[in-house]
Short mmCIF file of C-alpha atoms in Angstrom, two decimals:
data_model
loop_
_atom_site.label_atom_id
_atom_site.label_comp_id
_atom_site.label_asym_id
_atom_site.label_seq_id
_atom_site.Cartn_x
_atom_site.Cartn_y
_atom_site.Cartn_z
CA MET A 944 36.19 -3.15 85.17
CA ASN A 945 34.99 -5.49 87.93
CA ALA A 946 31.46 -6.44 88.67
CA ARG A 947 31.35 -4.27 91.85
CA SER A 948 32.13 -0.98 90.03
CA GLN A 949 29.27 -1.32 87.61
CA PRO A 950 26.42 -0.72 90.27
CA LEU A 951 28.40 2.32 91.47
CA GLU A 952 28.58 3.77 87.94
CA THR A 953 24.94 3.04 87.35
CA GLN A 954 23.96 4.90 90.53
CA ALA A 955 26.25 7.85 89.66
CA TYR A 956 24.60 8.09 86.21
CA LYS A 957 21.09 7.94 87.62
CA HIS A 958 22.08 10.62 90.24
CA ILE A 959 23.25 12.95 87.50
CA LYS A 960 20.23 12.17 85.34
CA ALA A 961 17.85 13.10 88.17
CA LYS A 962 19.70 16.30 88.96
CA ARG A 963 19.44 17.36 85.34
CA SER A 964 15.76 16.40 85.29
CA GLN A 965 15.18 18.62 88.36
CA LYS A 966 17.10 21.44 86.65
CA VAL A 967 14.95 21.14 83.49
CA ILE A 968 11.72 20.99 85.66
CA ARG A 969 12.76 24.09 87.57
CA ALA A 970 13.61 25.97 84.29
CA ASN A 971 10.15 25.04 82.79
CA VAL A 972 8.35 26.12 85.98
CA ILE A 973 10.20 29.59 85.89
CA LEU A 974 9.53 30.01 82.17
CA ILE A 975 5.71 28.98 82.42
CA THR A 976 5.43 31.41 85.35
CA ILE A 977 6.96 34.28 83.45
CA LEU A 978 4.67 33.42 80.46
CA LEU A 979 1.58 33.34 82.61
CA ILE A 980 2.44 36.74 84.25
CA GLY A 981 3.11 38.21 80.77
CA SER A 982 -0.18 36.81 79.33
CA LEU A 983 -2.22 37.99 82.29
CA THR A 984 -0.63 41.46 82.06
CA MET A 985 -1.90 41.64 78.42
CA ILE A 986 -5.20 39.85 78.86
CA VAL A 987 -6.55 41.61 82.04
CA PRO A 988 -7.05 44.98 80.41
CA PHE A 989 -8.80 43.39 77.43
CA VAL A 990 -11.07 41.49 79.69
CA TRP A 991 -11.80 44.59 81.88
CA MET A 992 -12.71 46.43 78.71
CA LEU A 993 -14.90 43.66 77.58
CA MET A 994 -16.72 43.38 80.81
CA THR A 995 -17.12 47.08 81.24
CA SER A 996 -18.71 47.34 77.78
CA PHE A 997 -21.57 45.21 79.11
CA ASP A 998 -22.00 47.05 82.35
CA TRP A 999 -24.31 49.97 82.07
CA SER A 1000 -23.73 51.16 85.56
CA ALA A 1001 -19.90 51.21 85.20
CA ARG A 1002 -18.01 54.39 86.15
CA LEU A 1003 -14.55 55.58 85.47
CA ASN A 1004 -13.40 55.12 89.11
CA ILE A 1005 -12.31 51.49 89.48
CA PRO A 1006 -13.67 49.98 92.66
CA PHE A 1007 -11.48 48.16 95.10
CA PRO A 1008 -11.26 45.24 94.98
CA PRO A 1009 -11.61 45.41 91.24
CA ARG A 1010 -14.73 43.80 89.76
CA PHE A 1011 -14.57 42.15 86.35
CA TRP A 1012 -18.16 40.83 86.19
CA PRO A 1013 -20.71 43.49 85.17
CA GLU A 1014 -22.83 44.82 88.01
CA GLU A 1015 -25.64 45.61 85.68
CA PHE A 1016 -25.31 43.46 82.61
CA SER A 1017 -26.90 45.01 79.59
CA LEU A 1018 -26.49 45.62 75.88
CA LYS A 1019 -27.37 49.26 76.07
CA PRO A 1020 -23.77 50.36 75.84
CA TYR A 1021 -23.61 48.76 72.44
CA GLU A 1022 -26.87 50.32 71.32
CA ALA A 1023 -25.71 53.77 72.63
CA ALA A 1024 -22.37 53.38 70.96
CA PHE A 1025 -23.98 52.96 67.45
CA THR A 1026 -26.33 55.75 68.34
CA ASN A 1027 -23.80 58.42 69.56
CA VAL A 1028 -20.77 57.40 67.52
CA PRO A 1029 -20.88 56.84 63.71
CA LEU A 1030 -19.00 53.74 64.13
CA LEU A 1031 -19.87 52.16 60.74
CA LYS A 1032 -18.81 55.30 58.96
CA TYR A 1033 -15.43 55.42 60.75
CA MET A 1034 -14.86 51.69 60.20
CA MET A 1035 -15.56 52.06 56.51
CA ASN A 1036 -13.05 54.92 56.31
CA SER A 1037 -10.56 52.68 58.02
CA VAL A 1038 -11.21 49.91 55.59
CA LEU A 1039 -10.67 52.35 52.71
CA VAL A 1040 -7.44 53.73 54.11
CA SER A 1041 -6.10 50.18 55.05
CA ALA A 1042 -7.01 48.65 51.68
CA GLY A 1043 -5.26 51.49 49.81
CA VAL A 1044 -2.21 51.44 52.02
CA ILE A 1045 -1.93 47.51 51.75
CA PHE A 1046 -2.27 47.62 47.99
CA VAL A 1047 0.32 50.37 47.34
CA SER A 1048 2.70 49.05 49.92
CA LEU A 1049 2.47 45.42 48.80
CA LEU A 1050 2.97 46.41 45.18
CA SER A 1051 6.03 48.44 46.00
CA ALA A 1052 7.65 45.71 48.34
CA THR A 1053 7.03 42.76 45.99
CA PHE A 1054 8.44 44.68 42.91
CA SER A 1055 11.47 45.97 44.78
CA GLY A 1056 12.10 42.86 46.74
CA TYR A 1057 11.93 40.62 43.54
CA ALA A 1058 14.14 43.04 41.61
CA ILE A 1059 16.86 43.16 44.26
CA SER A 1060 16.72 39.36 44.77
CA LYS A 1061 16.65 38.06 41.22
CA LEU A 1062 17.53 40.85 38.80
CA ARG A 1063 20.75 41.75 40.84
CA PHE A 1064 21.23 45.13 39.18
CA LYS A 1065 24.12 47.29 40.05
CA GLY A 1066 23.44 49.25 43.29
CA GLY A 1067 20.62 46.83 44.46
CA THR A 1068 22.31 46.22 47.73
CA PHE A 1069 22.77 50.02 48.35
CA VAL A 1070 19.03 50.43 47.63
CA LEU A 1071 18.16 47.73 50.14
CA VAL A 1072 20.45 49.12 52.81
CA ALA A 1073 19.18 52.71 52.21
CA ALA A 1074 15.58 51.52 52.45
CA LEU A 1075 16.41 49.56 55.71
CA SER A 1076 18.09 52.63 57.11
CA THR A 1077 14.85 54.59 57.05
CA MET A 1078 13.50 52.03 59.59
CA MET A 1079 16.01 53.23 62.02
CA ILE A 1080 14.56 56.74 62.03
CA PRO A 1081 11.46 57.02 64.45
CA PHE A 1082 8.33 58.37 62.80
CA GLU A 1083 8.21 61.17 65.41
CA VAL A 1084 11.40 62.51 63.73
CA THR A 1085 9.99 62.74 60.23
CA MET A 1086 6.39 63.43 61.22
CA ILE A 1087 6.65 67.30 60.95
CA PRO A 1088 8.64 67.51 57.63
CA GLN A 1089 6.18 64.90 56.18
CA TYR A 1090 3.21 66.96 57.33
CA LEU A 1091 4.74 70.13 55.83
CA LEU A 1092 5.38 68.26 52.56
CA PHE A 1093 1.73 67.18 52.23
CA SER A 1094 0.59 70.62 53.37
CA ASN A 1095 2.59 72.13 50.51
CA LEU A 1096 1.10 69.67 48.08
CA ASN A 1097 -2.47 70.51 49.30
CA LEU A 1098 -2.88 66.84 50.25
CA LEU A 1099 -4.06 67.40 53.84
CA ASP A 1100 -7.49 65.90 54.58
CA ASN A 1101 -6.85 63.56 51.56
CA TYR A 1102 -6.33 59.80 51.75
CA LEU A 1103 -3.36 60.20 49.40
CA ALA A 1104 -1.52 61.37 52.49
CA PHE A 1105 -1.69 57.71 53.62
CA TYR A 1106 -1.19 56.11 50.32
CA LEU A 1107 1.94 57.90 49.07
CA PRO A 1108 4.15 57.24 52.10
CA ALA A 1109 3.22 53.55 51.90
CA LEU A 1110 5.34 53.42 48.68
CA ASN A 1111 8.35 53.10 50.97
CA PHE A 1112 7.61 49.79 52.81
CA ALA A 1113 11.13 49.01 53.66
CA PHE A 1114 10.31 46.07 55.99
CA GLY A 1115 8.17 44.51 53.27
CA THR A 1116 10.95 44.94 50.72
CA PHE A 1117 13.32 43.15 53.22
CA LEU A 1118 10.85 40.30 53.85
CA THR A 1119 10.08 39.87 50.13
CA LYS A 1120 13.75 39.83 49.20
CA ALA A 1121 14.49 37.24 51.84
CA PHE A 1122 11.64 35.06 50.82
CA VAL A 1123 12.44 35.22 47.01
CA ASP A 1124 15.98 34.35 47.80
CA GLN A 1125 14.74 30.92 48.92
CA LEU A 1126 13.14 30.30 45.44
CA PRO A 1127 15.37 28.76 42.83
CA GLY A 1128 16.63 31.21 40.11
CA THR A 1129 16.12 28.40 37.55
CA LEU A 1130 12.38 29.45 37.61
CA ARG A 1131 13.09 32.81 36.17
CA GLU A 1132 15.62 31.36 33.67
CA ALA A 1133 12.97 28.87 32.50
CA GLY A 1134 10.40 31.61 32.11
CA VAL A 1135 12.86 33.72 30.13
CA ILE A 1136 13.85 30.94 27.88
CA ASP A 1137 10.10 30.36 27.15
CA GLY A 1138 10.08 33.94 25.91
CA ALA A 1139 8.26 35.49 28.85
CA GLY A 1140 9.15 39.09 29.94
CA GLU A 1141 10.13 40.15 33.39
CA PHE A 1142 6.56 41.25 34.28
CA ARG A 1143 5.20 37.88 33.14
CA VAL A 1144 7.73 35.90 35.01
CA PHE A 1145 6.99 37.95 38.09
CA PHE A 1146 3.19 37.79 37.90
CA SER A 1147 2.88 34.26 36.54
CA ILE A 1148 5.66 32.45 38.38
CA PHE A 1149 6.88 34.23 41.49
CA LEU A 1150 3.77 36.15 42.65
CA PRO A 1151 1.70 32.98 43.21
CA LEU A 1152 4.63 31.45 45.25
CA CYS A 1153 4.86 34.50 47.40
CA VAL A 1154 1.30 34.27 48.78
CA PRO A 1155 2.56 33.44 52.40
CA ILE A 1156 4.84 36.41 52.66
CA ILE A 1157 2.29 38.68 50.95
CA SER A 1158 -0.29 37.60 53.49
CA THR A 1159 2.03 38.27 56.31
CA MET A 1160 2.80 41.78 55.03
CA ALA A 1161 -0.91 42.46 54.60
CA ILE A 1162 -1.65 41.51 58.17
CA LEU A 1163 1.15 43.58 59.54
CA GLN A 1164 0.02 46.63 57.37
CA PHE A 1165 -3.62 46.17 58.36
CA LEU A 1166 -2.81 46.07 62.04
CA ALA A 1167 -0.57 49.09 61.72
CA VAL A 1168 -2.95 51.18 59.78
CA TRP A 1169 -6.01 50.22 61.63
CA ASN A 1170 -4.55 51.06 65.01
CA ASP A 1171 -2.73 54.18 63.88
CA LEU A 1172 -3.88 57.40 65.51
CA LEU A 1173 -1.10 59.99 65.27
CA TRP A 1174 -0.79 60.46 61.50
CA PRO A 1175 -4.74 60.54 60.98
CA LEU A 1176 -4.83 63.13 63.76
CA LEU A 1177 -2.42 65.27 61.85
CA VAL A 1178 -3.74 65.03 58.31
CA LEU A 1179 -7.53 64.57 58.61
CA GLN A 1180 -9.64 67.55 59.30
CA THR A 1181 -13.16 66.57 58.15
CA PRO A 1182 -15.06 64.37 60.70
CA ASP A 1183 -16.65 62.45 57.82
CA LYS A 1184 -13.15 61.20 56.82
CA TYR A 1185 -12.10 60.23 60.30
CA THR A 1186 -10.57 56.71 60.66
CA VAL A 1187 -12.05 54.55 63.53
CA GLN A 1188 -9.33 55.20 65.97
CA LEU A 1189 -9.36 59.00 65.33
CA GLY A 1190 -13.09 58.97 65.57
CA MET A 1191 -13.10 57.13 68.82
CA ALA A 1192 -10.44 59.45 70.27
CA MET A 1193 -12.39 62.52 69.30
CA PHE A 1194 -15.64 61.04 70.82
CA THR A 1195 -13.75 60.27 74.04
CA TYR A 1196 -12.30 63.82 74.07
CA ASN A 1197 -15.60 65.42 73.40
CA GLN A 1198 -17.28 63.38 76.12
CA GLY A 1199 -14.74 64.46 78.74
CA ASN A 1200 -15.16 62.66 82.10
CA SER A 1201 -18.03 60.56 80.87
CA ASP A 1202 -20.29 58.96 83.57
CA LEU A 1203 -20.85 56.14 81.22
CA PRO A 1204 -17.51 54.67 80.07
CA SER A 1205 -19.25 51.60 79.09
CA ILE A 1206 -20.32 53.29 75.77
CA ILE A 1207 -16.67 54.00 75.01
CA MET A 1208 -15.66 50.50 75.81
CA ALA A 1209 -18.43 49.08 73.70
CA ALA A 1210 -17.40 51.18 70.83
CA THR A 1211 -13.75 50.29 71.35
CA THR A 1212 -14.63 46.57 71.48
CA VAL A 1213 -16.51 46.85 68.17
CA SER A 1214 -13.57 48.59 66.54
CA LEU A 1215 -11.28 45.76 67.42
CA LEU A 1216 -13.52 43.08 65.93
CA PRO A 1217 -12.09 43.40 62.40
CA VAL A 1218 -8.54 43.19 63.65
CA LEU A 1219 -9.30 40.03 65.63
CA VAL A 1220 -11.13 38.37 62.69
CA VAL A 1221 -8.32 39.18 60.17
CA TYR A 1222 -5.62 38.05 62.58
CA PHE A 1223 -7.21 34.73 63.52
CA LEU A 1224 -8.10 33.95 59.87
CA LEU A 1225 -4.56 34.68 58.52
CA GLN A 1226 -2.12 34.12 61.45
CA LYS A 1227 -1.01 30.86 60.10
CA TYR A 1228 0.71 32.57 57.16
CA ILE A 1229 2.93 34.62 59.53
CA VAL A 1230 4.32 31.53 61.04
CA GLU A 1231 4.69 29.83 57.58
CA SER A 1232 6.45 32.75 56.02
CA ILE A 1233 8.76 33.33 58.88
CA ALA A 1234 9.64 29.58 58.86
CA GLN A 1235 10.46 29.79 55.13
CA THR A 1236 12.41 32.98 55.10
CA GLY A 1237 14.14 32.43 58.58
CA ILE A 1238 14.06 36.22 58.86
CA LYS A 1239 17.38 36.54 57.03
CA ALA A 1240 18.39 38.52 53.97
#
């Protein structure tokens, strides 16, 4: 290699490096643009709901161009929401339903996930596959048979209609099994050698280590149950037992074409607060547990 060819190779290398940098910059610009569009698509309705909840003069017809800032800023919609809608009662009902469903589903998922992962009994894989196969069936397909089942059991208008289906938390079983697979089996062997039974090994050794995945499942279940409307609409009949989403839906239905949508928006905003608080407090566990399990069985 002579001294004259070295500058040419250096220039060619710089040219290729510059082209690659331009491609990376263009790809990042496109990606950021797509993310911004997606974020705005999700954020704009929430911002509009929040601003409308403070606008006492808001109407259902959206003016053009759309106005996000309240024309008549007031807290009256929130006062009217708590006066016209038993929001606290509905929210307490939702808390009761969510707490029961979370307790039952987590108990079932952690037991089954641990058993399939560590006890390795005959047919464990078949049980896991059978449980996961239930996730392939849309709820709308099983909704009517499930309703008829609880009707025949005289469990309509009863919160047991929420708790009993939670026994089959297939996704939770899958997550727990994947998480426990990452824990060394020697922990169980050491516990058994020390004379501990399976329940003691599970509660004393494995359950404390499963806090991240348990927190993740609790958040997912809370979000699903709190925002659910269809199943409560089918099984709940007494207004005093309505969950917050069902109560809000019935209030909106009874109001019809209300001239004051700000009341509905204020009530909706209040109903979202527990979800936002729970999510922001516990969101780190979602990332942590997913990073540990790798979402693999």
